[in-house]
């Protein structure tokens, strides 16, 4: 760790302070009121410390350098994902060589790779399937894989993810009804927004459904829960939501998509906006000056992706909304618009 800190240019008093911080550490295990004897911590980064995550990121950051410029690598905490467009045997060898390089890097820096959590996902129908190996172990070829909590399959479809989150959400919503003593609908719905709704909205700009059947499947969680609240069973779904001052899950996802687009276009999210959208920047167009060009798509995976599915909705927004001075103002202005023509339910 200290070697890598020096390589990043950290020296002087700061390096001395970090050296003292990392050396001569001891740990103990406490169970109830009893503590074990202290043992020296001879390796690793202190868990639970403020500096711990930052030092770990510094420690693994150079793994991108050994992969090379011809592949794309994505890091998040202790997860790494590498991918490349497979078009011939050379690109297959390139990916396999990168796996060998990762294995050597892990051995050199004494980090064990969790092989059981590694897999290969071939995207696209024309992808040349091939068996890749890591640390001498052939990695399984899978049809779907969880990526930071989102289940995606080889066709870039999220149908399995919809089924998974709705099943979990129905289960958790049922626990709220059975376990809470209060029958107050506002208290129970508040619990729903805290414990259930995040399951149905996590990373929604990535997987937000377009087909009506999928929209209805996810919406059924909130629809069923509100119907079980006292005094609301006989009311239509929209009336129940109005009584609770709530919105449909579909509308909330649409607004989240638009908010993410707003952040991208205004540089609030540190991602190159040109990777997602082509802005016209034509001052004479009707509406606002940030209208997006809707690309021609040859497949549903692209047409229904975040980069395409909300372009018509974004272009229809008035100028004062798109030119909002902050995300708070933008969200407030979205609440005043009617998006019914862009919704299924």
C-alpha positions as a printed NumPy array, in Angstrom:
array([[  0.   ,   0.   ,   0.   ],
       [  2.784,   2.41 ,   0.89 ],
       [  4.6  ,   1.54 ,  -2.342],
       [  1.526,   2.465,  -4.368],
       [  1.   ,   5.68 ,  -2.412],
       [  4.553,   6.7  ,  -3.3  ],
       [  3.876,   5.863,  -6.966],
       [  0.918,   8.269,  -6.883],
       [  3.238,  11.045,  -5.712],
       [  2.282,  11.045,  -2.048],
       [  5.309,  11.884,   0.087],
       [  6.527,  13.948,   3.005],
       [  4.466,  14.418,   6.145],
       [  1.321,  12.936,   4.565],
       [  3.128,   9.691,   3.694],
       [  4.61 ,   9.549,   7.202],
       [  1.157,   9.998,   8.707],
       [ -0.303,   7.221,   6.53 ],
       [  2.63 ,   4.958,   7.42 ],
       [  1.906,   5.42 ,  11.12 ],
       [ -1.797,   4.955,  10.423],
       [ -1.25 ,   1.565,   8.746],
       [  1.495,   0.117,  10.98 ],
       [  1.308,  -1.458,  14.422],
       [ -2.45 ,  -2.048,  14.348],
       [ -4.173,  -4.622,  16.563],
       [ -7.637,  -6.129,  16.442],
       [ -9.97 ,  -7.844,  18.878],
       [-13.322,  -9.614,  18.574],
       [-16.141,  -8.679,  20.952],
       [-19.103, -10.969,  21.634],
       [-21.556,  -9.472,  24.079],
       [-19.469,  -8.066,  26.911],
       [-16.487, -10.362,  26.319],
       [-13.453,  -9.478,  24.206],
       [-10.78 , -11.727,  22.783],
       [ -7.092, -11.039,  23.209],
       [ -5.533,  -8.582,  20.761],
       [ -3.789,  -9.862,  17.636],
       [ -1.543,  -7.838,  15.312],
       [ -2.964,  -6.794,  11.911],
       [ -0.137,  -7.642,   9.54 ],
       [ -1.911,  -6.934,   6.241],
       [ -5.032,  -5.41 ,   4.749],
       [ -6.734,  -2.058,   5.167],
       [ -8.615,  -1.108,   8.286],
       [-12.284,  -1.964,   7.989],
       [-14.701,   0.679,   9.186],
       [-12.218,   3.521,   8.825],
       [-12.9  ,   6.648,   6.798],
       [ -9.698,   6.223,   4.786],
       [-10.231,   2.515,   4.186],
       [-12.336,   2.699,   0.984],
       [-10.117,   5.403,  -0.529],
       [ -6.914,   3.468,   0.195],
       [ -8.44 ,   0.314,  -1.303],
       [ -9.377,   2.163,  -4.507],
       [ -5.814,   3.457,  -4.768],
       [ -4.526,  -0.066,  -4.255],
       [ -6.537,  -1.595,  -7.127],
       [ -6.653,   1.391,  -9.476],
       [ -3.724,   0.29 , -11.646],
       [ -5.519,  -2.913, -12.701],
       [ -6.89 ,  -0.855, -15.608],
       [ -3.345,  -0.263, -16.881],
       [ -2.527,  -3.969, -17.184],
       [ -5.736,  -4.682, -19.119],
       [ -4.644,  -2.412, -21.952],
       [ -6.301,   0.249, -24.12 ],
       [ -8.07 ,  -2.113, -26.536],
       [-10.546,  -3.362, -23.943],
       [-12.949,  -1.503, -21.7  ],
       [-12.748,  -1.974, -17.935],
       [-15.254,  -0.807, -15.34 ],
       [-14.443,  -0.774, -11.632],
       [-16.819,  -0.399,  -8.714],
       [-15.465,  -1.056,  -5.215],
       [-14.014,  -4.587,  -5.421],
       [-15.851,  -5.545,  -8.636],
       [-14.225,  -5.39 , -12.063],
       [-15.898,  -5.925, -15.425],
       [-14.015,  -6.093, -18.724],
       [-15.507,  -6.351, -22.178],
       [-14.646,  -6.049, -25.853],
       [-16.432,  -6.371, -29.173],
       [-15.737,  -9.903, -30.395],
       [-15.348,  -9.988, -34.184],
       [-12.538, -12.473, -34.83 ],
       [-10.05 , -14.806, -33.157],
       [ -7.723, -11.879, -32.388],
       [-10.323, -10.185, -30.177],
       [-10.948, -13.516, -28.424],
       [ -7.222, -13.868, -27.711],
       [ -7.106, -10.249, -26.564],
       [ -9.772, -10.881, -23.944],
       [ -8.141, -14.107, -22.776],
       [ -4.729, -12.415, -22.503],
       [ -6.335,  -9.734, -20.337],
       [ -7.675, -12.418, -18.013],
       [ -4.176, -13.868, -17.748],
       [ -2.851, -10.386, -16.942],
       [ -5.474,  -9.927, -14.208],
       [ -4.51 , -13.267, -12.701],
       [ -0.824, -12.28 , -12.616],
       [ -1.662,  -8.866, -11.169],
       [ -3.749, -10.418,  -8.388],
       [ -0.955, -12.832,  -7.491],
       [  1.671, -10.072,  -7.487],
       [ -0.357,  -7.795,  -5.219],
       [ -1.673, -10.62 ,  -3.008],
       [ -5.36 , -10.217,  -3.782],
       [ -7.346, -13.408,  -4.216],
       [ -9.886, -13.443,  -7.045],
       [-13.247, -14.969,  -6.17 ],
       [-13.466, -17.337,  -9.13 ],
       [-16.879, -18.632,  -8.047],
       [-18.348, -15.163,  -8.65 ],
       [-16.836, -14.776, -12.124],
       [-18.68 , -15.597, -15.35 ],
       [-18.791, -14.796, -19.059],
       [-21.853, -13.198, -20.645],
       [-21.953, -13.216, -24.448],
       [-24.092, -10.344, -25.722],
       [-25.791, -10.508, -29.099],
       [-26.921, -13.344, -31.342],
       [-23.836, -13.218, -33.6  ],
       [-21.341, -13.259, -30.754],
       [-18.619, -15.886, -31.147],
       [-18.998, -18.002, -28.027],
       [-15.741, -19.141, -26.499],
       [-14.595, -20.672, -23.223],
       [-12.394, -18.295, -21.24 ],
       [-10.226, -19.253, -18.285],
       [ -9.032, -17.435, -15.178],
       [ -6.422, -18.877, -12.823],
       [ -6.628, -22.155, -14.733],
       [-10.389, -22.431, -14.161],
       [-12.779, -22.32 , -17.118],
       [-15.345, -19.594, -16.467],
       [-18.996, -20.57 , -16.931],
       [-20.894, -19.121, -19.888],
       [-24.16 , -17.775, -18.485],
       [-27.383, -16.549, -20.066],
       [-27.932, -13.89 , -17.408],
       [-25.792, -12.179, -14.805],
       [-26.282,  -9.803, -11.899],
       [-24.387,  -6.564, -12.426],
       [-24.38 ,  -4.258,  -9.383],
       [-27.796,  -5.51 ,  -8.338],
       [-29.404,  -5.536, -11.798],
       [-30.077,  -8.835, -13.565],
       [-29.343,  -8.651, -17.295],
       [-29.393, -11.423, -19.905],
       [-27.514, -12.044, -23.14 ],
       [-30.198, -10.232, -25.182],
       [-29.936,  -7.127, -22.974],
       [-33.43 ,  -7.866, -21.717],
       [-34.393,  -7.268, -18.099],
       [-37.403,  -9.595, -17.925],
       [-35.728, -11.745, -15.26 ],
       [-34.987,  -8.621, -13.255],
       [-38.653,  -7.584, -13.367],
       [-39.724, -10.986, -12.075],
       [-37.119, -10.937,  -9.315],
       [-37.847,  -7.474,  -7.934],
       [-41.641,  -7.858,  -8.086],
       [-41.478, -11.161,  -6.204],
       [-39.3  ,  -9.619,  -3.489],
       [-41.459,  -6.502,  -3.325],
       [-44.732,  -8.49 ,  -2.986],
       [-43.159, -10.493,  -0.181],
       [-41.931,  -7.427,   1.687],
       [-45.26 ,  -5.591,   1.189],
       [-47.083,  -8.567,   2.684],
       [-44.799,  -8.46 ,   5.736],
       [-45.712,  -4.811,   6.309],
       [-49.436,  -5.639,   6.339],
       [-48.934,  -8.58 ,   8.715],
       [-46.33 ,  -7.135,  11.075],
       [-47.4  ,  -3.529,  11.624],
       [-49.928,  -3.089,  14.413],
       [-51.102,   0.255,  13.073],
       [-53.887,   0.159,  10.477],
       [-53.458,   3.816,   9.589],
       [-53.179,   3.843,   5.745],
       [-50.714,   6.723,   5.778],
       [-48.412,   4.965,   8.257],
       [-48.502,   1.726,   6.254],
       [-47.944,   3.487,   2.947],
       [-45.034,   5.367,   4.465],
       [-43.534,   1.995,   5.382],
       [-44.149,   0.867,   1.797],
       [-42.23 ,   3.85 ,   0.396],
       [-39.305,   3.135,   2.738],
       [-39.027,  -0.663,   2.567],
       [-40.653,  -1.714,  -0.723],
       [-40.503,   1.043,  -3.306],
       [-36.671,   1.224,  -3.372],
       [-36.658,  -2.412,  -4.557],
       [-38.777,  -1.383,  -7.535],
       [-36.849,   1.786,  -8.393],
       [-33.175,   0.97 ,  -7.845],
       [-31.251,   1.819, -11.06 ],
       [-34.535,   2.282, -12.948],
       [-32.933,   4.405, -15.732],
       [-30.991,   1.266, -16.676],
       [-33.893,  -1.18 , -16.894],
       [-37.155,   0.83 , -17.003],
       [-39.652,  -1.322, -18.971],
       [-41.369,  -0.274, -22.174],
       [-43.768,  -3.154, -22.79 ],
       [-47.16 ,  -2.71 , -21.143],
       [-47.129,  -6.208, -19.639],
       [-43.905,  -5.463, -17.758],
       [-45.173,  -2.062, -16.641],
       [-48.34 ,  -3.645, -15.247],
       [-46.339,  -6.405, -13.526],
       [-44.254,  -3.899, -11.571],
       [-47.194,  -1.599, -10.909],
       [-49.168,  -4.521,  -9.447],
       [-47.087,  -4.347,  -6.266],
       [-48.259,  -0.85 ,  -5.364],
       [-51.741,  -1.475,  -6.776],
       [-52.233,  -4.544,  -4.576],
       [-50.74 ,  -2.948,  -1.472],
       [-52.906,   0.174,  -1.609],
       [-56.008,  -1.971,  -2.132],
       [-55.293,  -3.724,   1.189],
       [-55.219,  -0.462,   3.136],
       [-58.153,   0.267,   5.397],
       [-60.943,   2.205,   3.721],
       [-59.373,   2.116,   0.244],
       [-60.379,  -1.318,  -1.055],
       [-63.431,  -0.033,  -2.94 ],
       [-61.679,   2.912,  -4.572],
       [-60.134,   2.795,  -8.064],
       [-56.339,   2.709,  -8.153],
       [-55.947,   6.352,  -9.244],
       [-58.288,   7.493,  -6.461],
       [-56.285,   5.524,  -3.918],
       [-53.094,   7.226,  -5.083],
       [-54.756,  10.634,  -4.968],
       [-55.902,   9.965,  -1.39 ],
       [-52.319,   9.013,  -0.432],
       [-50.769,  11.9  ,  -2.418],
       [-48.77 ,   9.362,  -4.417],
       [-47.87 ,   8.717,  -8.066],
       [-47.808,   5.567, -10.143],
       [-44.487,   3.751, -10.236],
       [-44.448,   4.202, -14.011],
       [-44.7  ,   7.985, -13.688],
       [-41.971,   8.021, -11.055],
       [-39.66 ,   6.068, -13.385],
       [-40.377,   8.462, -16.242],
       [-39.478,  11.427, -14.047],
       [-36.328,   9.662, -12.882],
       [-35.313,   9.127, -16.509],
       [-35.847,  12.815, -17.28 ],
       [-33.937,  13.851, -14.159],
       [-30.99 ,  11.652, -15.177],
       [-31.076,  13.182, -18.663],
       [-31.076,  16.656, -17.103],
       [-28.03 ,  15.766, -14.987],
       [-26.16 ,  14.35 , -17.975],
       [-26.855,  17.294, -20.272],
       [-25.887,  19.813, -17.594],
       [-22.706,  18.001, -16.585],
       [-23.924,  17.158, -13.074],
       [-23.07 ,  13.503, -13.754],
       [-19.433,  13.197, -14.809],
       [-20.084,  11.189, -17.978],
       [-19.572,  12.215, -21.595],
       [-23.1  ,  13.136, -22.718],
       [-22.232,  12.402, -26.364],
       [-22.132,   8.702, -25.46 ],
       [-25.887,   8.892, -24.889],
       [-27.382,  11.84 , -26.755],
       [-26.88 ,  14.011, -29.803],
       [-27.975,  17.559, -28.912],
       [-29.185,  19.693, -31.829],
       [-28.021,  23.029, -30.341],
       [-30.205,  24.791, -32.913],
       [-31.443,  28.061, -31.46 ],
       [-34.296,  28.56 , -33.946],
       [-36.122,  25.33 , -33.146],
       [-39.484,  25.472, -31.405],
       [-39.42 ,  24.78 , -27.684],
       [-35.955,  24.755, -26.157],
       [-32.351,  24.684, -27.388],
       [-31.522,  21.247, -25.972],
       [-33.668,  19.077, -28.187],
       [-32.214,  15.627, -28.778],
       [-31.866,  13.804, -32.076],
       [-33.75 ,  10.521, -32.065],
       [-31.515,   7.9  , -33.717],
       [-32.669,   5.171, -36.07 ],
       [-32.59 ,   1.855, -34.217],
       [-32.36 ,  -1.606, -35.727],
       [-33.251,  -3.548, -32.58 ],
       [-35.444,  -3.212, -29.51 ],
       [-32.551,  -3.403, -27.062],
       [-31.276,  -0.077, -28.414],
       [-34.686,   1.511, -29.037],
       [-35.856,   0.774, -25.481],
       [-32.604,   1.788, -23.806],
       [-32.181,   4.884, -21.658],
       [-30.469,   6.728, -24.526],
       [-33.577,   6.51 , -26.748],
       [-36.831,   5.759, -24.929],
       [-37.444,   9.223, -23.398],
       [-36.245,  11.485, -26.212],
       [-39.769,  12.377, -27.373],
       [-40.777,  13.19 , -23.809],
       [-37.665,  15.336, -23.251],
       [-38.162,  17.26 , -26.497],
       [-41.77 ,  17.99 , -25.515],
       [-40.757,  19.737, -22.279],
       [-41.098,  23.536, -22.233],
       [-37.985,  25.695, -22.216],
       [-38.361,  26.914, -18.627],
       [-38.263,  23.311, -17.39 ],
       [-35.247,  22.198, -19.431],
       [-33.375,  25.399, -18.507],
       [-34.01 ,  24.967, -14.769],
       [-31.195,  26.271, -12.603],
       [-30.938,  23.164, -10.4  ],
       [-32.161,  19.611, -10.048],
       [-34.514,  20.702,  -7.265],
       [-36.168,  23.278,  -9.51 ],
       [-36.293,  20.784, -12.392],
       [-38.054,  18.15 , -10.256],
       [-40.511,  20.762,  -9.   ],
       [-41.333,  21.862, -12.552],
       [-41.84 ,  18.249, -13.682],
       [-44.638,  17.907, -11.136],
       [-46.648,  20.528, -13.006],
       [-46.62 ,  18.675, -16.35 ],
       [-49.056,  16.091, -17.676],
       [-47.251,  13.014, -19.029],
       [-50.312,  10.87 , -19.697],
       [-49.582,  10.441, -23.414],
       [-46.22 ,   8.891, -22.555],
       [-47.66 ,   6.405, -20.037],
       [-49.357,   3.033, -20.329],
       [-51.467,   3.231, -17.156]])
